[in-house]
Short mmCIF file of C-alpha atoms and ligand atoms in Angstrom, two decimals:
data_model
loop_
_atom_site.label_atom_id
_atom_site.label_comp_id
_atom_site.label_asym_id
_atom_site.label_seq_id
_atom_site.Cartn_x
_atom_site.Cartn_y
_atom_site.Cartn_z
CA UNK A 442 -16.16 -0.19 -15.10
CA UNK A 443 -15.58 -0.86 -11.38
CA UNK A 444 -12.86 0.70 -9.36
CA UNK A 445 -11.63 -1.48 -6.36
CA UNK A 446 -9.11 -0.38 -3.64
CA UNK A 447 -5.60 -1.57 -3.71
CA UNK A 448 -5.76 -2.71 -0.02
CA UNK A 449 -9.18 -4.57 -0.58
CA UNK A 450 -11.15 -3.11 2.56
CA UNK A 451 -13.22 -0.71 1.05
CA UNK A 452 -16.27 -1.12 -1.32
CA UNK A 453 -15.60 -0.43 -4.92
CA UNK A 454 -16.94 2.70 -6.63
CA UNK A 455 -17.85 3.77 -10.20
CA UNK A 456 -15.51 6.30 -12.01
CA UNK A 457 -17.15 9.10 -10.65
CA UNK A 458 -16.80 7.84 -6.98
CA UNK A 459 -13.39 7.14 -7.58
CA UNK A 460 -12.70 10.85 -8.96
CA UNK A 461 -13.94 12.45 -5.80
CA UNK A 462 -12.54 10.09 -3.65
CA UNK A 463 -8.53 10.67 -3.22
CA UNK A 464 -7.55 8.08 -1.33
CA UNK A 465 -10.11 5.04 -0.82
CA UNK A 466 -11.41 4.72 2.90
CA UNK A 467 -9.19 1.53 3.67
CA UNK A 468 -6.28 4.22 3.13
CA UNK A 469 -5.12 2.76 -0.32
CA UNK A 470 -5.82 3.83 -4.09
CA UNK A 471 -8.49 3.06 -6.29
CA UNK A 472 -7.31 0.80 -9.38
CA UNK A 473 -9.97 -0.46 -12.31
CA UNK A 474 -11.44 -3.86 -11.40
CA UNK A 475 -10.23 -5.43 -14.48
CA UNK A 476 -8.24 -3.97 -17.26
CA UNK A 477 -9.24 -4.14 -20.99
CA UNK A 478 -7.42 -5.76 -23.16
CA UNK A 479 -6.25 -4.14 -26.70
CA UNK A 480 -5.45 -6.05 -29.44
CA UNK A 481 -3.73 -5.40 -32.24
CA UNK A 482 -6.79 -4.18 -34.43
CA UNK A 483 -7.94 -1.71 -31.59
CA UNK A 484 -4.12 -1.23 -31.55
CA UNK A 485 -3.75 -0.15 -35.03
CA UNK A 486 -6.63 2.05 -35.33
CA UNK A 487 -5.01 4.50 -32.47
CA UNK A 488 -2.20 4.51 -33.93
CA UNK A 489 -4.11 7.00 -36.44
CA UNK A 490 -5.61 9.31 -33.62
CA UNK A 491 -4.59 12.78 -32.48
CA UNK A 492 -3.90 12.83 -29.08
CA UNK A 493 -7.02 14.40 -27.96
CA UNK A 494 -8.75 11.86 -29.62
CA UNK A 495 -6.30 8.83 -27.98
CA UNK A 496 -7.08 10.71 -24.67
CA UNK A 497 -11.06 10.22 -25.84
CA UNK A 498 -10.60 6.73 -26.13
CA UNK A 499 -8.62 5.52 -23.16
CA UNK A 500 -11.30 7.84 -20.93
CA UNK A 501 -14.32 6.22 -22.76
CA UNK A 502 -12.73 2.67 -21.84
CA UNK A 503 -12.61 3.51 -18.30
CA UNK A 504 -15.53 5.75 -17.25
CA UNK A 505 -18.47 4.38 -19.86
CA UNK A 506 -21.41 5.57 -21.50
CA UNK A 507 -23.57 5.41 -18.55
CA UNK A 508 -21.48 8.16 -16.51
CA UNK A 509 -21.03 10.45 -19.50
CA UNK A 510 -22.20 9.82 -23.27
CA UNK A 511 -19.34 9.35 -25.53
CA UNK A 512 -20.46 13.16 -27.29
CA UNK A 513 -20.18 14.48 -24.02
CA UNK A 514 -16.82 12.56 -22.99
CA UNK A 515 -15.47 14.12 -26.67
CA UNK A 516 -16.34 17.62 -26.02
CA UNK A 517 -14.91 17.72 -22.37
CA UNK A 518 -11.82 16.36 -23.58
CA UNK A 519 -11.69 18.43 -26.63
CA UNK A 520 -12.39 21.76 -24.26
CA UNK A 521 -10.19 20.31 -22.04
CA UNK A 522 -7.00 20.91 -24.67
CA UNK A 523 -8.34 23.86 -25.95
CA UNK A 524 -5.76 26.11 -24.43
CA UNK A 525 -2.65 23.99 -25.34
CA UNK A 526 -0.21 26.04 -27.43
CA UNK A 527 1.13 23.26 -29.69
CA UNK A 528 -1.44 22.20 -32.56
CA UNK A 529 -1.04 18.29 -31.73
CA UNK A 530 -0.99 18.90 -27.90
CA UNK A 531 1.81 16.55 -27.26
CA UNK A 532 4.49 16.12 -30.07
CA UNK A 533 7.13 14.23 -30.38
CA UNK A 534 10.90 15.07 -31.20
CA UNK A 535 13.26 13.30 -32.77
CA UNK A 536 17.26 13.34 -31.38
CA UNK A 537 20.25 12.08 -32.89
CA UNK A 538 20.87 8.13 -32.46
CA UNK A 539 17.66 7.36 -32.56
CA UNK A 540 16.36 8.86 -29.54
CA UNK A 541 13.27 10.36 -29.22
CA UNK A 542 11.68 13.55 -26.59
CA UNK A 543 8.26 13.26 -26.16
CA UNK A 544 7.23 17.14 -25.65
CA UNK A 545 4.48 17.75 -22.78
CA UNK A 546 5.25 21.15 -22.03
CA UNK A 547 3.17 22.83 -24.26
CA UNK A 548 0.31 23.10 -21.84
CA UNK A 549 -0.81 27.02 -20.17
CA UNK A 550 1.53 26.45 -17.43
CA UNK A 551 4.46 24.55 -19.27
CA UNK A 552 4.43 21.98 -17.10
CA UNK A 553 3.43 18.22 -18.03
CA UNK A 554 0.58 18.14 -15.43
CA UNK A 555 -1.60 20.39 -17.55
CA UNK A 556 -2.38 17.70 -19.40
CA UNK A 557 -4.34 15.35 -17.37
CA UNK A 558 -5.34 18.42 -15.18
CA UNK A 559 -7.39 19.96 -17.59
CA UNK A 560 -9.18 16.50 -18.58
CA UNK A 561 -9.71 15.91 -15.24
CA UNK A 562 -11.19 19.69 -14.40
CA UNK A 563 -13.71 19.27 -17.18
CA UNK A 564 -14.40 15.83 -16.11
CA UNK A 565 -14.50 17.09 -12.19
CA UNK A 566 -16.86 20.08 -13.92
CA UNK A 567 -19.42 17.99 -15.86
CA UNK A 568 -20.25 15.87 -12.48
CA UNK A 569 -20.13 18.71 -10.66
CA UNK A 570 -22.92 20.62 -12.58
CA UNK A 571 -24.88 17.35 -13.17
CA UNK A 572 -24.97 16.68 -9.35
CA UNK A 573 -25.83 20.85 -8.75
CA UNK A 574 -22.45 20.50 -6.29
CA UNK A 575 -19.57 22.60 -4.92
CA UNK A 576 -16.30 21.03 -4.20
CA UNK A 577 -12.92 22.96 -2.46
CA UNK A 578 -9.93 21.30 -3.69
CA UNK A 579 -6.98 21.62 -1.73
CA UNK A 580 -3.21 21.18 -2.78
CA UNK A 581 0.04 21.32 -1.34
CA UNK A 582 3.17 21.62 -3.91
CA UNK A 583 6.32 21.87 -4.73
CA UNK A 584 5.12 24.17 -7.94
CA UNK A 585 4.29 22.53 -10.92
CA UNK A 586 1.08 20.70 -9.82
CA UNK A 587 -0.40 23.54 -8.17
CA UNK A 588 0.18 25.99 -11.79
CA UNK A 589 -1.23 23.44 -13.34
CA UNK A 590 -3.91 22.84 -10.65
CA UNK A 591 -4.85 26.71 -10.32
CA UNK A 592 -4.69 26.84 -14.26
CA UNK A 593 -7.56 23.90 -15.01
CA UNK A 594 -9.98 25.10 -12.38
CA UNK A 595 -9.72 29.01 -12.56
CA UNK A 596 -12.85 30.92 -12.79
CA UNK A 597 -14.98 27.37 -12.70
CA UNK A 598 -18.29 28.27 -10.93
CA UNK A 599 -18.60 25.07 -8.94
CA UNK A 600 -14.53 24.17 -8.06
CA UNK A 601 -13.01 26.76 -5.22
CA UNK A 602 -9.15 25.80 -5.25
CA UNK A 603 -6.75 26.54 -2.31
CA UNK A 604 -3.12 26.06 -2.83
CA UNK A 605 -0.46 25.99 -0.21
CA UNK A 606 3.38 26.66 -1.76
CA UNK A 607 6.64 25.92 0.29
CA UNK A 608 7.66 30.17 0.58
CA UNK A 609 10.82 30.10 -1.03
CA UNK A 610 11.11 26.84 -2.43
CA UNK A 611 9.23 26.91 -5.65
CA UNK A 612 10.61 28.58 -8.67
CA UNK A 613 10.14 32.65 -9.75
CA UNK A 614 7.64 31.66 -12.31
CA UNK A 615 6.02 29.13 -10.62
CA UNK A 616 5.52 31.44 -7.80
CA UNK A 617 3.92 34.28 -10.11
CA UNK A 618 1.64 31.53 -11.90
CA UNK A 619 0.29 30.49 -9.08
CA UNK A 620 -0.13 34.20 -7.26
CA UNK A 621 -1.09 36.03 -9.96
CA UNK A 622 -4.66 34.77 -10.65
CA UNK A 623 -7.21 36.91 -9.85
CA UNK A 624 -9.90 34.70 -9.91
CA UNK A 625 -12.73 34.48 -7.04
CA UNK A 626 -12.56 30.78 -6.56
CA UNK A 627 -8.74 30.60 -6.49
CA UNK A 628 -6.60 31.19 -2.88
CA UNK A 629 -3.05 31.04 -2.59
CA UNK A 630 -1.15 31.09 0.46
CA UNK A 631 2.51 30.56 1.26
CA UNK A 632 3.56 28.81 4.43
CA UNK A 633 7.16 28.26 6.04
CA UNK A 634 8.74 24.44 5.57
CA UNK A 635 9.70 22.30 2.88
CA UNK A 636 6.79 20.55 0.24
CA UNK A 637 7.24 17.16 2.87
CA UNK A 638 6.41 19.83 5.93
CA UNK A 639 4.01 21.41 3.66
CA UNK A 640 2.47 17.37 2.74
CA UNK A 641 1.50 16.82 6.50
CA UNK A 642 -0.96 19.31 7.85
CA UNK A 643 -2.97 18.66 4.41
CA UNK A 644 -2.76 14.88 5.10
CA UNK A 645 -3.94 15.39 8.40
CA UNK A 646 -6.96 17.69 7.41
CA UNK A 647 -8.04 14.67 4.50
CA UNK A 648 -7.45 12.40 7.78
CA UNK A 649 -10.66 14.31 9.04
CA UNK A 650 -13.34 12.59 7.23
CA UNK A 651 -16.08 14.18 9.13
CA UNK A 652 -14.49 18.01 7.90
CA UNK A 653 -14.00 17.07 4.29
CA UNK A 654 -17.37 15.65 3.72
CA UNK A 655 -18.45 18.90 5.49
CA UNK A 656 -16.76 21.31 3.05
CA UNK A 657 -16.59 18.97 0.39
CA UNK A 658 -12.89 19.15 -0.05
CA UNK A 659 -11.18 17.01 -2.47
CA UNK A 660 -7.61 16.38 -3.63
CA UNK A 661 -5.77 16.99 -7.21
CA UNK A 662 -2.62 15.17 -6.78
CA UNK A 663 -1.85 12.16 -8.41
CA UNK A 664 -3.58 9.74 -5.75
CA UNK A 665 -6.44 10.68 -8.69
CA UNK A 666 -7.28 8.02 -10.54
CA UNK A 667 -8.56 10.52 -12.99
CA UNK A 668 -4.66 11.82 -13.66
CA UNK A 669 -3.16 8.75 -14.34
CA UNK A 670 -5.75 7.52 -16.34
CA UNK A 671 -5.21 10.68 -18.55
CA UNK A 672 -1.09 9.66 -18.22
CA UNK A 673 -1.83 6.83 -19.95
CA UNK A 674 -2.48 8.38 -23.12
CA UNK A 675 1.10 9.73 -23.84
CA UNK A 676 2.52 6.21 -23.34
CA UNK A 677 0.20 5.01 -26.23
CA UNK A 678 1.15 8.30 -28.49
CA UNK A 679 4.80 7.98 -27.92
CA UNK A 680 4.56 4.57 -29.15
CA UNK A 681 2.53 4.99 -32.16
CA UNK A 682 4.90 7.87 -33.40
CA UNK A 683 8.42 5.57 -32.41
CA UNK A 684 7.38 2.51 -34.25
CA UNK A 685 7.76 2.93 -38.29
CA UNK A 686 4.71 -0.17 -38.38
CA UNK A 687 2.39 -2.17 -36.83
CA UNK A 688 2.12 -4.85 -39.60
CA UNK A 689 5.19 -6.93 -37.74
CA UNK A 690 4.86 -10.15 -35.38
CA UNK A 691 5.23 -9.42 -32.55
CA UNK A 692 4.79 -5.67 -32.14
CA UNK A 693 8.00 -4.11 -31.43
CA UNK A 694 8.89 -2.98 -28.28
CA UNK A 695 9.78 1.17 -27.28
CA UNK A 696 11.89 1.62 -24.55
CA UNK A 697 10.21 4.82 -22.69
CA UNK A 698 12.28 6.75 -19.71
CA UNK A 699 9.77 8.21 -17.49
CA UNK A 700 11.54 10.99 -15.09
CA UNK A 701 9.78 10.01 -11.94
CA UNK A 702 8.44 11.92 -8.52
CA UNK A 703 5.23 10.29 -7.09
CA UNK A 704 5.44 7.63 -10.02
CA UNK A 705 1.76 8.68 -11.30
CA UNK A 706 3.35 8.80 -14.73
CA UNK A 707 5.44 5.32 -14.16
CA UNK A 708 2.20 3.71 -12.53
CA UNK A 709 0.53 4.90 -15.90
CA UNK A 710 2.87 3.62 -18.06
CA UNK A 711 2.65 -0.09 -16.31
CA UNK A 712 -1.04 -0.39 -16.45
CA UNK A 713 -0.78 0.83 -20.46
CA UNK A 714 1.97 -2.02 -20.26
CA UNK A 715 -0.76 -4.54 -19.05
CA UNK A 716 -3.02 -3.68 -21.52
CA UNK A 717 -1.15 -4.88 -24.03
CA UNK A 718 1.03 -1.73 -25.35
CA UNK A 719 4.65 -3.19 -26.00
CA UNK A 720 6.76 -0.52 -24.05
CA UNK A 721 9.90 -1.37 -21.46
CA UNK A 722 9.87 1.20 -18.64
CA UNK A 723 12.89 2.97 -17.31
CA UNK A 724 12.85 5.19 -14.44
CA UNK A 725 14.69 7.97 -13.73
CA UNK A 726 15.39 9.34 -10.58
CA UNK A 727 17.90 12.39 -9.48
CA UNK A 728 19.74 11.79 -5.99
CA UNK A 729 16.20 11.38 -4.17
CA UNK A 730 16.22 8.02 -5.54
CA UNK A 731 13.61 5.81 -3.49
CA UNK A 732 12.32 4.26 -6.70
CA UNK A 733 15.11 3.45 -7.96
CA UNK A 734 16.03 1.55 -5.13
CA UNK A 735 12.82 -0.16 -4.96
CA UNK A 736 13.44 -1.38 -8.80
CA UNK A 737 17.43 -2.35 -8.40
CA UNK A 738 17.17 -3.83 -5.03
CA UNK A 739 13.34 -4.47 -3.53
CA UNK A 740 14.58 -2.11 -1.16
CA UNK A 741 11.34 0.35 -0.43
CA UNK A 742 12.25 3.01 2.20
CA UNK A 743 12.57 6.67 3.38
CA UNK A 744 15.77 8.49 3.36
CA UNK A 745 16.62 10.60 5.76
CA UNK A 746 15.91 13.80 4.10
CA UNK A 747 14.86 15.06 0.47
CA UNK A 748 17.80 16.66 -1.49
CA UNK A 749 17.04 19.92 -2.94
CA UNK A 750 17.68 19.85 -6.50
CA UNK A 751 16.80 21.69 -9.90
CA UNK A 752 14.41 19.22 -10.73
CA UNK A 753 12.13 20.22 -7.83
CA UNK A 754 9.13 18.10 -9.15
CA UNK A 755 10.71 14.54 -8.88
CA UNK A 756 12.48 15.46 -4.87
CA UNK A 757 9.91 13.19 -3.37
CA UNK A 758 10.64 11.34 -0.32
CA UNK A 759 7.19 8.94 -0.64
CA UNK A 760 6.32 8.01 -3.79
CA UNK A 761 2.58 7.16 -3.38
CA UNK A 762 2.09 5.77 -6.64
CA UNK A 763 4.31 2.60 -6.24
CA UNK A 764 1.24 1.37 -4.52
CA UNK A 765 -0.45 0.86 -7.83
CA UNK A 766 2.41 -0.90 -9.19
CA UNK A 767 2.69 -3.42 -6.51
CA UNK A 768 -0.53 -4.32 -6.88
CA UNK A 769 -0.26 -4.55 -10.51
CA UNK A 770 2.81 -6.44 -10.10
CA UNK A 771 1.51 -9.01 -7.36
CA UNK A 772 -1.80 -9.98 -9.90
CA UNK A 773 -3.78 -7.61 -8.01
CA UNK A 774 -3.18 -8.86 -4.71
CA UNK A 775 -4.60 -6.42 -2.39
CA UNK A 776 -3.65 -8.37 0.82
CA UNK A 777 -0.11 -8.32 -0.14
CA UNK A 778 -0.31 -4.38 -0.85
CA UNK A 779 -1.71 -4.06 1.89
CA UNK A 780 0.64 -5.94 4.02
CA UNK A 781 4.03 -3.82 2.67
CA UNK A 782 1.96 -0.56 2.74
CA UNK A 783 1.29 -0.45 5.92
CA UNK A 784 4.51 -1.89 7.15
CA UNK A 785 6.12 1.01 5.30
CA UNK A 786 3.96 3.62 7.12
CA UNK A 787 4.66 2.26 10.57
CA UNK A 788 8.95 1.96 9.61
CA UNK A 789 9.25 3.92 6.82
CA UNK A 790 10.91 0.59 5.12
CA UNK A 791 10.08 -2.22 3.30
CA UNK A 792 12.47 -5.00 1.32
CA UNK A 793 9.69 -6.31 -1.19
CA UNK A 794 9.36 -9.85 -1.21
CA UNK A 795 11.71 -11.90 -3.71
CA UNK A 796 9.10 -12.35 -6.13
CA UNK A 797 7.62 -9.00 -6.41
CA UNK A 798 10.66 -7.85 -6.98
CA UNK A 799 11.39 -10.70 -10.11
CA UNK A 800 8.48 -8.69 -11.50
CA UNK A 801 9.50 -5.38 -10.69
CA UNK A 802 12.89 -6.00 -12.71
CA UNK A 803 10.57 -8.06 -15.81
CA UNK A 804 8.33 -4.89 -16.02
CA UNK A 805 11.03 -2.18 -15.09
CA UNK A 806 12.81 -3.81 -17.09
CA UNK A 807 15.87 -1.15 -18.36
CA UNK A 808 18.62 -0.43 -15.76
CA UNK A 809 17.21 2.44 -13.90
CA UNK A 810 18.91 6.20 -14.18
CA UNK A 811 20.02 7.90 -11.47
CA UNK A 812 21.46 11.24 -12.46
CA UNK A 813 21.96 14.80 -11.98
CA UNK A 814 19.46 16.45 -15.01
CA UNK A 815 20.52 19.73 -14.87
CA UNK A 816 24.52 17.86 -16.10
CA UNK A 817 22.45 16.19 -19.27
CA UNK A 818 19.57 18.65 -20.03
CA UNK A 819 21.83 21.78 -20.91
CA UNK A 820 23.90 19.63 -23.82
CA UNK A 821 20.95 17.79 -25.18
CA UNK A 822 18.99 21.13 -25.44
CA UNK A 823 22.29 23.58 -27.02
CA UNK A 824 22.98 20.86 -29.44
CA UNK A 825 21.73 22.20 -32.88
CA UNK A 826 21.59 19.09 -34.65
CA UNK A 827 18.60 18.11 -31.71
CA UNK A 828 15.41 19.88 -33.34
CA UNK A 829 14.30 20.43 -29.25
CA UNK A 830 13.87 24.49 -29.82
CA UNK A 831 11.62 23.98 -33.12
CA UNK A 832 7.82 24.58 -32.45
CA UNK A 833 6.06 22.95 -35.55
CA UNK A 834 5.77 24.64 -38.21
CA UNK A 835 3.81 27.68 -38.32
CA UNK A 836 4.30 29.10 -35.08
CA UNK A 837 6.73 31.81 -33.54
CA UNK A 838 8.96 31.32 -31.51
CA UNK A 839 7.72 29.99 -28.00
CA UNK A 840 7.53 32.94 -25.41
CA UNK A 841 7.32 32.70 -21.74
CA UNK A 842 4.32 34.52 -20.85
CA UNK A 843 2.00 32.74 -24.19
CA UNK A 844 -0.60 35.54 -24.11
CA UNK A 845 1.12 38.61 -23.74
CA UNK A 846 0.59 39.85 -27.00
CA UNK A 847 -3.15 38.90 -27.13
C1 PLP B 1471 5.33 16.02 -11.71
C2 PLP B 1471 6.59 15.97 -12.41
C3 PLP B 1471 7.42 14.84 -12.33
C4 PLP B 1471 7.06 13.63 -11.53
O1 PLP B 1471 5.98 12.94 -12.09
P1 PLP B 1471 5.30 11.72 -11.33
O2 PLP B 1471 4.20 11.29 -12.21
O3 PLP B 1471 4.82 12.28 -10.03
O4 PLP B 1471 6.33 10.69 -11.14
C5 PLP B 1471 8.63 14.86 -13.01
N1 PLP B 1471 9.00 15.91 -13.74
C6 PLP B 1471 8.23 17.02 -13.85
C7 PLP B 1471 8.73 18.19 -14.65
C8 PLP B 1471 7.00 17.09 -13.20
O5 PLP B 1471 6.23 18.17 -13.32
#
């Protein structure tokens, strides 16, 4: 499998060149050359796997046997989970009215990141030690992705991590998760500014290609390729466990709402889309609302400022992912990618062209949400006849702090 650039100027790479790589040199994002195809057998026989082992086979599709041996790929993955407090990793719970939450907070640091962090640690990990090499990975957050970050690389002899956090604007425990690692390869520092503020002097050091090839820095975000192709996986499990069969013509669709930020989850669910899994994508934005925008209206550009709200991980101003989605959406058309990309770096706005846009609404195809979560979370989560509290059964109740009594 081949990895090509979304703005066509730069060679393509294997999947382990396009792990290490962040950003591809032509400035855009590395997307698989061509994507399989599932049918309905392949299809069918997921629909019987644990997620671990769904995770197993989307990753074998897209790195191969030549990069890692499918044993290999199984027990990195399998490791990879190992720490996940919820017996099926991901599980899904059923609401009144037919509506469905799809739990991925059962990972170390409760956030949904730990799941295709700790896949793509153990992936990093195995190239790492097969290539006797030393990477520094450097991340800016807003919290969640540098818990989740610190939490898949801790203690690994061949990853140092340093993670910069906005002082002041990342939750209590988020804070403590990330500062309270006493680990040799893991450095934390707080700075002054916003996650934006926080965004540019890291750009600006990746910018430096001569400096990270010297200290062999890398990025974790979700410019990875690695993360979203882990992201995929939930799309497929969420489907499997929503539809009652598979024995109808055609498949039935799911309708999935994917709370967005840097749309590495939405950008997921669209290429699972194009491989053939039957699922209508909704995004959902709070009042920093770029993509949805971008869906209703073509309209692609910066607001002034990002609005602080209680859903800190989706108050993103650029949402690099929608990069892979326009090229998706144009047939893989890196010149026109290229063409709005970098007319939205030099203004900051771009009104997508009439047909993109068609596409955006076929693909994206539910009305998108814009609302306040903290107004809807608190009445879906006290309602008792929503089973959202229950762990499965077996376990105890779920505490904050999952080792404490260890
Ligand atoms: C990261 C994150 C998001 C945004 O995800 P993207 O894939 O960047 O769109 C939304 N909600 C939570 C809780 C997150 O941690």
């Amino acid at each position: 499998m081949w990895y090509v650039s979304t703005r066509g100027m730069a060679p393509r790479v294997d999947f382990e060149g396009a792990l290490f790589s962040g950003y591809a040199p032509d400035g855009g994002l590395f997307m698989p050359e061509k994507l399989p195809q599932l049918d309905r057998e392949t299809l069918c026989r997921w629909s019987a796997l644990s997620y671990p082992s769904l995770v197993m086979e989307l990753c074998a599709l897209f790195i191969g046997p030549e990069l890692i041996p499918r044993d290999d790929l199984n027990d990195l993955i399998h490791q990879g989970f190992s720490r996940f407090r919820h017996r099926e990793v991901v599980h899904l719970s059923r609401l009144r009215n037919g509506l469905n939450v799809l739990e991925l907070w059962h990972g170390a640091t409760y956030a949904f990141k730990d799941l295709s962090l700790c896949c793509t640690a153990q992936l990093l990990q195995y190239f790492l030690e097969k290539r006797k090499k030393h990477v520094t990975v450097v991340v800016g957050t807003s919290g969640d992705t540098g818990s989740a970050a610190i939490e898949s690389v801790q203690g690994a002899k061949n990853v140092d991590i340093i993670v910069l956090l906005p002082k002041g604007h990342c939750t209590k425990i988020q804070e403590l998760q990330m500062t309270t690692v006493w680990k040799e390869n893991v450095r934390v520092f707080a700075v002054e500014g916003n996650s934006d503020e926080l965004d540019k002097p890291i750009k600006a050091v990746f910018e430096d290609v001569a400096f990270v090839k010297k200290h062999n820095l890398m990025s974790l975000n979700s410019i990875n390729w690695s993360r979203v192709l882990v992201q995929m996986a939930h799309h497929f499990f969420a489907y499997f466990q929503c539809v009652p069969s598979l024995d109808v013509h055609p498949l039935p669709p799911v309708e999935v709402v994917v709370p967005t930020g840097a749309a590495g989850n939405l950008a997921a669910g669209c290429i699972a889309q194009r491989m053939g899994l039957p699922i209508r994508l909704v995004t959902a934005v709070n009042c920093n609302d770029i993509i949805h925008r971008t869906v209703q209206h073509g309209d692609f550009s910066l607001s002034e400022t990002i609005k602080p709200t209680l859903a800190s991980a989706m108050d993103i101003q650029v949402p690099y992912n929608m990069e892979r989605i326009f090229w998706l959406l144009s047939d893989c058309n890196s010149q026109v990618t290229r063409a709005l990309m970098e007319q939205f770096e030099r203004t900051q706005s771009v009104h997508l062209p009439k047909e993109l846009q068609s596409k955006h609404s076929q693909v994206l195809s539910g009305p998108s949400l814009c609302s306040q979560v903290p107004r809807s979370c608190p009445d879906c989560w006290a309602d008792p006849r929503n089973s959202l509290r229950d762990l499965s059964p077996g376990e105890k109740g779920d505490t904050l702090y999952p080792n404490e009594e260890e």
